Coordinates of C-alpha atoms and ligand atoms in Angstrom, one line a residue:
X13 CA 0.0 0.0 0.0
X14 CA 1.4 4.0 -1.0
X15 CA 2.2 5.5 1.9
X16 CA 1.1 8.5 0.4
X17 CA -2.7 7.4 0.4
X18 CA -2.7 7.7 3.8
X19 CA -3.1 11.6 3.8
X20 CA -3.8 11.7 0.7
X21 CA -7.5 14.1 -0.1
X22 CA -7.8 14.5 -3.9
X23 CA -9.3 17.3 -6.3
X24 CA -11.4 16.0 -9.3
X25 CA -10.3 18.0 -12.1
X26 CA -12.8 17.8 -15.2
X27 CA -10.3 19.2 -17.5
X28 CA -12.7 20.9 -20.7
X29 CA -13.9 23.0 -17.7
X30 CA -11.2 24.1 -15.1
X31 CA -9.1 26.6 -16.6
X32 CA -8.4 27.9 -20.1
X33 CA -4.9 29.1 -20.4
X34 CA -4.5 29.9 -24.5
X35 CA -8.4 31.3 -24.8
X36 CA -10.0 28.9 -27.0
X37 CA -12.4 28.7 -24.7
X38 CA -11.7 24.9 -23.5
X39 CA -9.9 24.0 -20.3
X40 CA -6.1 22.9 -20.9
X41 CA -3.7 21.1 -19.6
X42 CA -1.9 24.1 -18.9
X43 CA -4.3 26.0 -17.1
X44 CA -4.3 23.0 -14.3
X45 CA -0.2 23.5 -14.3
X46 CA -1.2 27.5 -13.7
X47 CA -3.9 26.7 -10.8
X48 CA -1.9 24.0 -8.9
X49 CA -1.2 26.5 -5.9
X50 CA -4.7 27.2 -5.9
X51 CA -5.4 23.2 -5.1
X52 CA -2.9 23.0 -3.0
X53 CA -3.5 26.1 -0.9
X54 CA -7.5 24.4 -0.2
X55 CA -5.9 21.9 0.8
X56 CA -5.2 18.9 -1.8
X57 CA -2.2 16.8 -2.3
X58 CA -3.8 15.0 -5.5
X59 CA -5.6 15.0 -8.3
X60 CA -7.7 12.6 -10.3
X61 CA -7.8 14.0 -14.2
X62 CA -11.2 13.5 -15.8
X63 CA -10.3 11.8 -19.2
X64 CA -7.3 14.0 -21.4
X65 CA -7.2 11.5 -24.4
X66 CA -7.5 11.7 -27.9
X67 CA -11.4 11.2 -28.3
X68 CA -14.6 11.9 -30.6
X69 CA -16.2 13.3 -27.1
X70 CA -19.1 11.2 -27.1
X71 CA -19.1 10.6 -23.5
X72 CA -16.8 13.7 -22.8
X73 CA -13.5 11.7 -23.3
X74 CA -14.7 8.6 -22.1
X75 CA -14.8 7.1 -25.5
X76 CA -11.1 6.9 -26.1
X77 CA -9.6 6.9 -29.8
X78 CA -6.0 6.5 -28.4
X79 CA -4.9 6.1 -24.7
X80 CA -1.4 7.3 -25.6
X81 CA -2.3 10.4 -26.7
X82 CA -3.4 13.6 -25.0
X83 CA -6.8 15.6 -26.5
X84 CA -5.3 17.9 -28.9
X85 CA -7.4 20.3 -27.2
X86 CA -6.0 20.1 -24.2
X87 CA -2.4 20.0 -25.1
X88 CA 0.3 17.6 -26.4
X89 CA 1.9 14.2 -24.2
X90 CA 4.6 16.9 -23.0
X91 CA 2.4 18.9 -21.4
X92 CA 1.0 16.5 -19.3
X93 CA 4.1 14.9 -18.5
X94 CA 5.3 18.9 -17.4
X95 CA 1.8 18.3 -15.3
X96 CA 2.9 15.2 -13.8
X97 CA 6.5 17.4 -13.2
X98 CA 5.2 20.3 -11.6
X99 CA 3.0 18.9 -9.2
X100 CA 5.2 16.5 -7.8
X101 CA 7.7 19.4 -7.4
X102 CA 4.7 20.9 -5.3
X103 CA 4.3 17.7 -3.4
X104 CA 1.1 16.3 -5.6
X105 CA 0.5 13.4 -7.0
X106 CA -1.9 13.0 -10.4
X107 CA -4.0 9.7 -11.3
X108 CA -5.2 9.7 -14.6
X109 CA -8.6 8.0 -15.3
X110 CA -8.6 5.0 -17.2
X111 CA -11.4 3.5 -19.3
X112 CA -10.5 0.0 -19.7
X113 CA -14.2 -1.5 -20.5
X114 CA -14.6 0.2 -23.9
X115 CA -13.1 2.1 -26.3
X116 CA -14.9 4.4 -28.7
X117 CA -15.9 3.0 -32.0
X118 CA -13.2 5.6 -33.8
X119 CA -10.7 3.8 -32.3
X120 CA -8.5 1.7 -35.0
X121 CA -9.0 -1.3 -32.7
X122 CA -13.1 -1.1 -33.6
X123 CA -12.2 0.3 -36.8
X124 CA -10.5 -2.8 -37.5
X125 CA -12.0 -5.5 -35.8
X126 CA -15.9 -4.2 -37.3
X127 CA -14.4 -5.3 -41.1
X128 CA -15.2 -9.1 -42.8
X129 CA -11.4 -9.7 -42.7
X130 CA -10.4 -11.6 -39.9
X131 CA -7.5 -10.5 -38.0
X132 CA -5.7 -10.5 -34.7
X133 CA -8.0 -7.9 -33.5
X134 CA -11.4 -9.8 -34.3
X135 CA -11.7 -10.7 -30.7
X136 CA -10.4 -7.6 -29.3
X137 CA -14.8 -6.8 -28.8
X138 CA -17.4 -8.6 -28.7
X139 CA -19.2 -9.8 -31.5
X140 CA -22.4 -11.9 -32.4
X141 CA -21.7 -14.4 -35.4
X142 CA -23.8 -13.3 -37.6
X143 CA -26.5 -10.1 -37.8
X144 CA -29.2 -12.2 -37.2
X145 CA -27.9 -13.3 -33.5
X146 CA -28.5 -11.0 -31.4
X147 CA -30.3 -11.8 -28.2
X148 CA -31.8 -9.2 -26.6
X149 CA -30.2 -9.6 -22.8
X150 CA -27.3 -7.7 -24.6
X151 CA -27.0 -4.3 -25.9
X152 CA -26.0 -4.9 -29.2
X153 CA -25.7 -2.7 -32.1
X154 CA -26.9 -4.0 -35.2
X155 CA -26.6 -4.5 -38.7
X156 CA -24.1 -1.9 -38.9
X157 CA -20.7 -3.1 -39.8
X158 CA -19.4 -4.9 -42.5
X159 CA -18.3 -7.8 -40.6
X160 CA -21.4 -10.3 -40.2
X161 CA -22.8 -9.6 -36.5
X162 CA -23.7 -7.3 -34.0
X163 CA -21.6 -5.8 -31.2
X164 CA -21.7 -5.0 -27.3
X165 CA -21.8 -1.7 -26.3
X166 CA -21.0 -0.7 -22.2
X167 CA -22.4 2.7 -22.4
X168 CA -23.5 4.8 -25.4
X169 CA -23.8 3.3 -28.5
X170 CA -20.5 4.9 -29.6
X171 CA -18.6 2.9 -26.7
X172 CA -18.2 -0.4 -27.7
X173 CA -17.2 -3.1 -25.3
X174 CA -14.1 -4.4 -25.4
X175 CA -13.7 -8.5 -25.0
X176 CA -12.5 -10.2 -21.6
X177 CA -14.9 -13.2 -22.0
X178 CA -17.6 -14.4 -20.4
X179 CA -17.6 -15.8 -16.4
X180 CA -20.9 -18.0 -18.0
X181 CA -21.3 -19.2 -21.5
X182 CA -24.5 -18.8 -22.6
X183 CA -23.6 -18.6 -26.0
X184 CA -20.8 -21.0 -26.8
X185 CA -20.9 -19.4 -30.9
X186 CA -19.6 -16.2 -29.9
X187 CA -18.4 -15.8 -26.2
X188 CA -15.1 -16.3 -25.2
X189 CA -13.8 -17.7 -21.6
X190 CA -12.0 -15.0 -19.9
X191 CA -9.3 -17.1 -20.2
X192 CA -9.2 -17.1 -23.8
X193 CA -5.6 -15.6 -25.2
X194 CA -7.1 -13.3 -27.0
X195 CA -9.0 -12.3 -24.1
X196 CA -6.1 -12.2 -22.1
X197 CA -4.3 -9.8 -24.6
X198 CA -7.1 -7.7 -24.1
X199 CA -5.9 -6.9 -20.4
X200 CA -2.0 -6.9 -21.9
X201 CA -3.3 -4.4 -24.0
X202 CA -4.8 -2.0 -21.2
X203 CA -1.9 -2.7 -18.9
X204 CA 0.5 -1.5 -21.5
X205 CA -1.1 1.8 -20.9
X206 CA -0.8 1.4 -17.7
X207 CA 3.1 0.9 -18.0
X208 CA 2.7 3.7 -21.0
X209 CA 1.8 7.1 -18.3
X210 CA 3.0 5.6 -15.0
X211 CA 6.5 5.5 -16.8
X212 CA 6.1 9.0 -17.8
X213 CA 5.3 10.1 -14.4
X214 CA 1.8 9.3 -13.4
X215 CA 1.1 8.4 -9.8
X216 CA -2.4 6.0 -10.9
X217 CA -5.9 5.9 -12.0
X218 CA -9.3 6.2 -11.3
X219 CA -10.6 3.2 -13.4
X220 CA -13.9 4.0 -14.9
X221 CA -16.6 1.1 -14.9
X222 CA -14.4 -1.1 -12.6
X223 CA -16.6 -4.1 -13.0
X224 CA -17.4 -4.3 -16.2
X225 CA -14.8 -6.2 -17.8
X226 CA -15.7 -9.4 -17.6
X227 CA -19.4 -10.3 -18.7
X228 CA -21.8 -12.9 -17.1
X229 CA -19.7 -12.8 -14.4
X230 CA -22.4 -11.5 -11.8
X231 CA -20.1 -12.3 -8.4
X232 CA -17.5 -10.5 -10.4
X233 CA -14.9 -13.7 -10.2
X234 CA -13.4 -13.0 -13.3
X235 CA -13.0 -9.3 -13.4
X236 CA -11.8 -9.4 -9.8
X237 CA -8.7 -11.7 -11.1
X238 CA -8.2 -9.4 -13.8
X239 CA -7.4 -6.5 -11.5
X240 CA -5.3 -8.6 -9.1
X241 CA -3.2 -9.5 -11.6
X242 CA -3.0 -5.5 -12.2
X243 CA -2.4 -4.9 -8.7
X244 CA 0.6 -7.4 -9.2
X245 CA 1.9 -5.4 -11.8
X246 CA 1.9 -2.3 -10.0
X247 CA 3.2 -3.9 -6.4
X248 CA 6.0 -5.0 -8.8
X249 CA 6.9 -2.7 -10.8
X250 CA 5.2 0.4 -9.5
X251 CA 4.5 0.2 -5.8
X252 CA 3.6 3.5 -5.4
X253 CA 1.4 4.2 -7.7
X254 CA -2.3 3.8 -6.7
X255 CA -5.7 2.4 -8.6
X256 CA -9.0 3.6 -7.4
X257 CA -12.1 1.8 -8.7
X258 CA -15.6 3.2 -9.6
X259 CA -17.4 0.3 -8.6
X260 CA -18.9 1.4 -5.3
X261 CA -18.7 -2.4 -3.5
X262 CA -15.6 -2.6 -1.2
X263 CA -15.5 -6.3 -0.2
X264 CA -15.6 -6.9 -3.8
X265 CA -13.4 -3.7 -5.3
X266 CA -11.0 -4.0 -2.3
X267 CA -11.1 -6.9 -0.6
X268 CA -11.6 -9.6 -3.9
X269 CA -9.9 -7.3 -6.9
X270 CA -7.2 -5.4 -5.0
X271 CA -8.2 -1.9 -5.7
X272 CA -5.9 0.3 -3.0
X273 CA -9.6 2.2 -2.6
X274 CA -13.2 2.5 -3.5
X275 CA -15.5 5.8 -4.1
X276 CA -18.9 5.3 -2.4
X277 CA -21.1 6.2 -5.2
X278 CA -24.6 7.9 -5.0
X279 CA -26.6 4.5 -5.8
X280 CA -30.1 4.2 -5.3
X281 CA -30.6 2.9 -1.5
X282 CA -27.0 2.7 -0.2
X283 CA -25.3 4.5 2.6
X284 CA -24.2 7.9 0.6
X285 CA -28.1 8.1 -0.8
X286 CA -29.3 7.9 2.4
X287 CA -26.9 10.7 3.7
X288 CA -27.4 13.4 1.4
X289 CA -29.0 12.7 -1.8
X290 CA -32.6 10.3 -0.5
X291 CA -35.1 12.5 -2.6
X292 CA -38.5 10.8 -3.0
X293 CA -40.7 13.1 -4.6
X294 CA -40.4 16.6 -3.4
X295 CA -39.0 14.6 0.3
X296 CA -36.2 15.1 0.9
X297 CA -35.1 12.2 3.3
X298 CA -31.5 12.4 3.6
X299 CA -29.8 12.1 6.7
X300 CA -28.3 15.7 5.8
X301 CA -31.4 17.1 4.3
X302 CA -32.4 21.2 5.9
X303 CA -35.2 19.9 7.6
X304 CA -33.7 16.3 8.4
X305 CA -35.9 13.5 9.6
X306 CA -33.6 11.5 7.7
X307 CA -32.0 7.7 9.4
X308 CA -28.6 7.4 10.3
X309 CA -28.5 3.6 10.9
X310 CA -29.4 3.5 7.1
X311 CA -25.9 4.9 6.8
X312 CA -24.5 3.1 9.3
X313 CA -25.4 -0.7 7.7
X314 CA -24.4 -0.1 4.7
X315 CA -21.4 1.7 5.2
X316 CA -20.2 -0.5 8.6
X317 CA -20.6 -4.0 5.9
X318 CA -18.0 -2.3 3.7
X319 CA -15.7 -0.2 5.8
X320 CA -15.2 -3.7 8.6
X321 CA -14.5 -6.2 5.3
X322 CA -11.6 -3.7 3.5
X323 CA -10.6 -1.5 5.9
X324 CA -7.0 -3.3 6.6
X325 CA -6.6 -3.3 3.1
X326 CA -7.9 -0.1 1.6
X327 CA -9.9 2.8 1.8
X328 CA -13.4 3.8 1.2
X329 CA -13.7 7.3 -0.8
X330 CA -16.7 10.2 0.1
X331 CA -16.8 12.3 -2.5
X332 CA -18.1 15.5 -2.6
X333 CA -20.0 14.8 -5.5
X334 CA -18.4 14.1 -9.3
X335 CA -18.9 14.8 -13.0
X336 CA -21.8 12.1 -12.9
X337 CA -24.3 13.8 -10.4
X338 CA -26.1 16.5 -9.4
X339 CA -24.0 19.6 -7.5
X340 CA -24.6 18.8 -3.6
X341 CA -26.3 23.0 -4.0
X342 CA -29.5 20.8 -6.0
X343 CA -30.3 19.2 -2.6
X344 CA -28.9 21.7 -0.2
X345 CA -28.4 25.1 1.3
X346 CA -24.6 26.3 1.3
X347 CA -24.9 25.9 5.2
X348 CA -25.8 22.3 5.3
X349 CA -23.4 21.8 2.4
X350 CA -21.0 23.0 5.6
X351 CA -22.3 20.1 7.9
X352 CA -21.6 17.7 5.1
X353 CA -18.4 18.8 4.3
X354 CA -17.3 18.9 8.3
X355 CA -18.7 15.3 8.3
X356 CA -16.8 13.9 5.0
X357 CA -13.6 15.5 5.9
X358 CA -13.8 13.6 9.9
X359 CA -14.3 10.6 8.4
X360 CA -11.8 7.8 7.3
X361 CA -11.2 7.0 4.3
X362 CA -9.7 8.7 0.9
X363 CA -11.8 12.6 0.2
X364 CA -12.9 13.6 -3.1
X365 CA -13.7 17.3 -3.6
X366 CA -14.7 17.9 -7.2
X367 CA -13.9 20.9 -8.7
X368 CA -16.2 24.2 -7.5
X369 CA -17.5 22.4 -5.0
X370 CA -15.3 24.3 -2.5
X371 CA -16.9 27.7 -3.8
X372 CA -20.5 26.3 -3.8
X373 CA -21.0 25.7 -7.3
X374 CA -24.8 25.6 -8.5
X375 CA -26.1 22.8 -10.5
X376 CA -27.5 24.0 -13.6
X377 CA -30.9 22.8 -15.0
X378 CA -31.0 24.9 -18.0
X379 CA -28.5 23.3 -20.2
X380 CA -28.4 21.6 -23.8
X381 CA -26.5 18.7 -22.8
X382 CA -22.6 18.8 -23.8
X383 CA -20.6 15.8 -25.3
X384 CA -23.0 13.5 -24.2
X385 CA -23.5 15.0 -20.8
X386 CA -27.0 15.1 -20.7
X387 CA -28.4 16.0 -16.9
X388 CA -25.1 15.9 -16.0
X389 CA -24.1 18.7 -18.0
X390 CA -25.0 20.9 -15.5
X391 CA -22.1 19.8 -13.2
X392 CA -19.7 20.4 -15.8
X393 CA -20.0 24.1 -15.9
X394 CA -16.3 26.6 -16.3
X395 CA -14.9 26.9 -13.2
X396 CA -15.6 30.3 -11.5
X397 CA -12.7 32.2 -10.7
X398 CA -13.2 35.7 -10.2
X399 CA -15.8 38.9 -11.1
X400 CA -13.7 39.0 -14.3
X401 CA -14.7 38.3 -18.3
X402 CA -16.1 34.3 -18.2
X403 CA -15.7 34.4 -14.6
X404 CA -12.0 34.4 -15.2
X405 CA -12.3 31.1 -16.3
X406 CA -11.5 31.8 -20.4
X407 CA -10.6 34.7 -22.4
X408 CA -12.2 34.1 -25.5
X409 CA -15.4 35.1 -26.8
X410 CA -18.1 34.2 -24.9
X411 CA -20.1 32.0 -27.4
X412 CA -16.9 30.3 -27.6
X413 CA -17.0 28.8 -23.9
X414 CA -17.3 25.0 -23.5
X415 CA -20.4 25.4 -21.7
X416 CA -21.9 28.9 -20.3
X417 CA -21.0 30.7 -17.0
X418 CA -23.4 30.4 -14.3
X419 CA -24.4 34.1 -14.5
X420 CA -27.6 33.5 -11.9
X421 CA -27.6 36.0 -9.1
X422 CA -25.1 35.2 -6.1
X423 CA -23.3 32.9 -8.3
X424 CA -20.0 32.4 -6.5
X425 CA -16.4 32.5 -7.4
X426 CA -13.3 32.1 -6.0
X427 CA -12.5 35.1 -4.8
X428 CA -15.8 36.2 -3.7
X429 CA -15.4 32.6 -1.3
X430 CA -11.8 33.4 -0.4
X431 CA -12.7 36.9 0.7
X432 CA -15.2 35.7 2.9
X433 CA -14.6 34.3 6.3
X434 CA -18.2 32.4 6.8
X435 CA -17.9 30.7 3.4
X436 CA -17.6 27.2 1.8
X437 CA -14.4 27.3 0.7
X438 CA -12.9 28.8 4.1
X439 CA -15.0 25.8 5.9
X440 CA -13.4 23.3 3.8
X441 CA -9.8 24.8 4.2
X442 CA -10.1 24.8 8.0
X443 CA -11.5 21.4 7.9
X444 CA -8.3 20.0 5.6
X445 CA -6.2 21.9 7.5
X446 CA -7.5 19.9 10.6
X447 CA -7.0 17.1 8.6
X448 CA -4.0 17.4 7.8
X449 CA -2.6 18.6 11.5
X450 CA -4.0 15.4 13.3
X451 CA -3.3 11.6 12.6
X452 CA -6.1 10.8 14.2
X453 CA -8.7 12.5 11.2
X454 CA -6.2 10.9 8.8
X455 CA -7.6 8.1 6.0
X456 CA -6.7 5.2 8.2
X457 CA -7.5 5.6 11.2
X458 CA -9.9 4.4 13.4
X459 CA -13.5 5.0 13.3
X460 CA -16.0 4.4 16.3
X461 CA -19.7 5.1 17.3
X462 CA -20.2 6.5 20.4
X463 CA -24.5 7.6 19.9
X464 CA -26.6 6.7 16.4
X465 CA -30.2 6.0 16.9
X466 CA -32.4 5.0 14.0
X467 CA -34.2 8.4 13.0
X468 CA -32.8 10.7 16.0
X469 CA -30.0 12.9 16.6
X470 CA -26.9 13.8 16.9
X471 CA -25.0 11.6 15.4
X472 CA -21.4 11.1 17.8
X473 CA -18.4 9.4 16.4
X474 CA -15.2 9.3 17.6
X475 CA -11.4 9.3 15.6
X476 CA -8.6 8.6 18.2
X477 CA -9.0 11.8 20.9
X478 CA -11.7 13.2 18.9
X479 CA -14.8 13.1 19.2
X480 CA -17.5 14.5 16.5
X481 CA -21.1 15.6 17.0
X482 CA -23.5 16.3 14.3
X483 CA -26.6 17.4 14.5
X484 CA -28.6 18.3 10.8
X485 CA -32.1 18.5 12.0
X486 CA -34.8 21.5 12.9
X487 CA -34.1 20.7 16.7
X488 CA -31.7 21.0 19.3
X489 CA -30.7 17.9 20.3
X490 CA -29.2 16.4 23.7
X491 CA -26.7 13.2 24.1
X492 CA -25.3 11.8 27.7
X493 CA -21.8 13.0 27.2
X494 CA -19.1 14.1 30.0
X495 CA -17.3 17.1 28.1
X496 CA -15.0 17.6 31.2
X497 CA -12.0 18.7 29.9
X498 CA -12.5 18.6 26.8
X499 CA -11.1 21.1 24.1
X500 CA -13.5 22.7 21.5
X501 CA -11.6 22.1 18.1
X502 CA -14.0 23.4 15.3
X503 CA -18.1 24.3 15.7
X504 CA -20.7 25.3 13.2
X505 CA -23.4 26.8 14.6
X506 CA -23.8 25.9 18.4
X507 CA -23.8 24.0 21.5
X508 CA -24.5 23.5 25.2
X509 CA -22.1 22.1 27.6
X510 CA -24.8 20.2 30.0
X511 CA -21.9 18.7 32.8
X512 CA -23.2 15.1 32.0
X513 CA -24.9 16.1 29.1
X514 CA -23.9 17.8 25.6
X515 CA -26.8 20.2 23.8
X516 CA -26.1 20.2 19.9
X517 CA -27.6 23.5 18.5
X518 CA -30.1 22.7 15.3
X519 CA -27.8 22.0 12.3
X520 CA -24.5 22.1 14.2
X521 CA -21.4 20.4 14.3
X522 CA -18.6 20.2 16.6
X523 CA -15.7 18.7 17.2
X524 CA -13.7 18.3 20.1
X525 CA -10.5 16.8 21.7
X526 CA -10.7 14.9 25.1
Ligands
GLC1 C1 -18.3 6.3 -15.8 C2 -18.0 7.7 -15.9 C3 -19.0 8.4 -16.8 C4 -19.0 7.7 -18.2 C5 -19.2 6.2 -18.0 C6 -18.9 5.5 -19.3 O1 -19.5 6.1 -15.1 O2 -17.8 8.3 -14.7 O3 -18.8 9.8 -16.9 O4 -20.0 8.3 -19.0 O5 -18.4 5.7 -17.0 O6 -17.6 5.4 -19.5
CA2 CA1 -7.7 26.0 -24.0

């Protein structure tokens, strides 16, 4: 295991929208080079990079056309590798993301294998024998090669899937075992990537779609060796650099496949749902919702099943949200966005923030979806830097932007949040700082509960000498709890020191040492 995980809290940079440095109105490569202070002076030591390959931008780069090539529009091989330079002279550390399921169909893999002639690369996806198979448990595209059959697509239907055989056989005409050579030069081929950035500096990857190598393989057997095998490699050969899956299941990501950590994803009645995003209707039923009547043992199951199995091995990742959801600012005031933040950043485990975040960022609903962004579009948005032309964020024209700045009233921006005292971004920078001060709020360290009941409050937790009390709902809230001695660390909003007793304040948090 990196050392360096172990305090590591990383920035999700979605690169088309962070900064434009030559004003063609498209984040660049260069313009993360230019705002590394600003990352590191929130707080961050890493940074995962959205897709930066060569692409059609289907899916917004992840419908790769050549993993060894950076976007021309964000800049050339060098410039990431001066990336991968300049942050490590600053004491950061870069994963790339990876997208090892599929590839898009411009890529001269698919271009080759969707012919008649049979070649080395007809196995390299997944094809039916002839256009009239095609049964419809897959997603197949149809009728639309030259080669006789249909293909699997992951995703989109310009994101074919690429071949690592089947776990079951249900068709014995056209599915490989995963065990298949050309099945197996499938994963050659995507750790030769791999080898490809991490020798040119690269400290990992966030590897899209995790589980979705191997197909039929519903206990994920198959894909799990696959990435063990991986995890090999880079123990090997590359024992500090990290791979962090989007798969959201750590006895399987972790404990089974070897991933060093795990995000916990927003997935429809899980642990993170239930904590901030549990929206039925107009209900908001989330755990940290502005009138909460939310249930923390919800959380607590969920999370406790995961975090026991893996925790000796890896770490479990709360993001702040990512390029796949809504902003936290759809479901929340900025204030509990605070609570959440105070509660993410006490916890173990690896942080995500994703860019603007930090400031507040609002999730727009008003947008023609962007490179196959669709509702998520509207967590793309330019970063907002300043009061200046495109919020700072791009020189050019304005109907030149990637997407529009949020120009809604109170919009934030960086310097508006820096200035202020009382903000988002000042919360988070305390809390990091905190972080970063005390082993004891550090990724692996110990997590306890000390008070959770099923639909009351506050929630108490302890980390080594601290202890953390949070309290989301409309009411004050009391918990048995000798404070004696104890020295207030960091509060939002209030509390009452009862001798035997502690009074949370409505919506507060604290945190003390004892
Ligand atoms: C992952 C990415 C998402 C992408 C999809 C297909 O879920 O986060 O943005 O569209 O995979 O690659
Ligand atoms: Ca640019």
């Amino acid at each position: 295991m990196p050392k360096w995980l172990n305090d590591a809290v990383f920035y999700e940079i979605y690169p088309q929208s962070f900064y434009d440095s030559n004003g063609d109105g498209i984040g660049d490569i260069n313009g993360i080079i230019q705002k590394l202070d600003y990352v590191k002076g929130l707080g961050c030591n890493a940074i995962w990079l959205n897709p930066v390959y060569d692409s059609p931008f289907m899916d917004a780069g992840y419908d790769v056309r050549d993993y060894y090539k950076v976007a021309p529009r964000y800049g050339t091989n060098e410039d990431l590798v001066r990336l991968f330079e300049a942050a490590h002279r600053k004491g950061m550390k870069i994963l790339l993301d990876l997208v090892p399921g599929h590839t898009s169909d411009t890529h001269p893999w698919f271009q080759i294998a969707k012919r008649a002639r049979e070649t080395d690369l007809s196995n390299r996806y997944i094809f039916t024998k002839s256009v009239w198979d095609a049964p419809p448990e897959y997603r197949l595209m149809c009728g639309i090669c030259e080669r006789n059959g249909n293909y699997l697509v992951n995703y989109f239907s310009s994101q074919p899937a690429l071949n690592y055989g089947f776990y079951e056989i249900t068709h014995p005409e056209w599915q490989l075992p995963p065990d298949h050579p050309d099945c197996l030069r499938t994963a050659e081929a995507i750790r030769a990537v791999m080898r490809f950035w991490l020798d040119k500096g690269a400290d990992g990857f966030r590897v899209d779609m995790a589980d979705s190598l191997v197909k039929n393989d519903d206990e994920k057997i198959a894909t799990a060796r696959i990435w063990r095998s991986v995890r090999e490699m880079l123990d090997r050969d590359y024992p500090d650099a990290v791979m962090i899956s989007e798969w959201s299941n750590p006895q399987r990501s972790i404990v089974n496949a070897g991933f060093h950590a795990d995000f916990y994803l927003d997935h429809q009645g899980n642990g993170y749902n239930s904590l901030f995003r549990k929206k039925i209707g107009d209900d908001n039923q989330s755990f940290f919702a502005d009138s909460s009547h939310g249930d923390i043992e919800e959380f607590l199951a969920d999370y406790f099943l995961g975090y026991n199995c893996s925790k000796d091995k890896g770490y479990i990742c709360f993001i702040t949200n990512n390029h796949d959801m809504p902003r936290a600012t759809f479901y929340m005031t900025d204030w509990m966005i605070k609570l959440t933040h105070a509660f993410m950043m006490t916890m173990p485990g690896v942080p995500f923030i994703y860019y603007g975040d930090e400031i507040g960022m609002r999730y727009r609903t008003d947008l023609i979806s962007k490179e196959g962004g669709f509702s998520r579009t509207g967590s793309r948005t330019p970063m907002q830097w300043s009061y200046e032309k495109n919020a700072g964020f791009s020189d050019c024209d304005e109907d030149m932007l990637y997407l529009p700045i949020d120009k809604s009233e109170g919009a934030p921006n960086v310097e508006s949040q820096q200035n202020d005292p009382g903000s988002i971004y000042a919360n988070l920078k305390a809390l990091l700082a905190l972080r970063k001060a005390n082993p004891s709020l550090r990724n692996d360290s110990d997590l306890e509960v000390v008070y959770a009941k099923s639909h009351g409050f506050p929630f108490v937790y302890r980390r080594g000498e601290f202890t953390v009390f949070v309290n989301p709902s409309d009411n004050d809230e009391q918990v048995d709890y000798d404070m004696n001695g104890a020295e207030v660390v960091y509060v939002l909003g209030g509390y009452e020191n009862h001798g035997s007793s502690v009074r949370i304040c409505s919506r507060s948090f604290l945190l003390i040492k004892q």
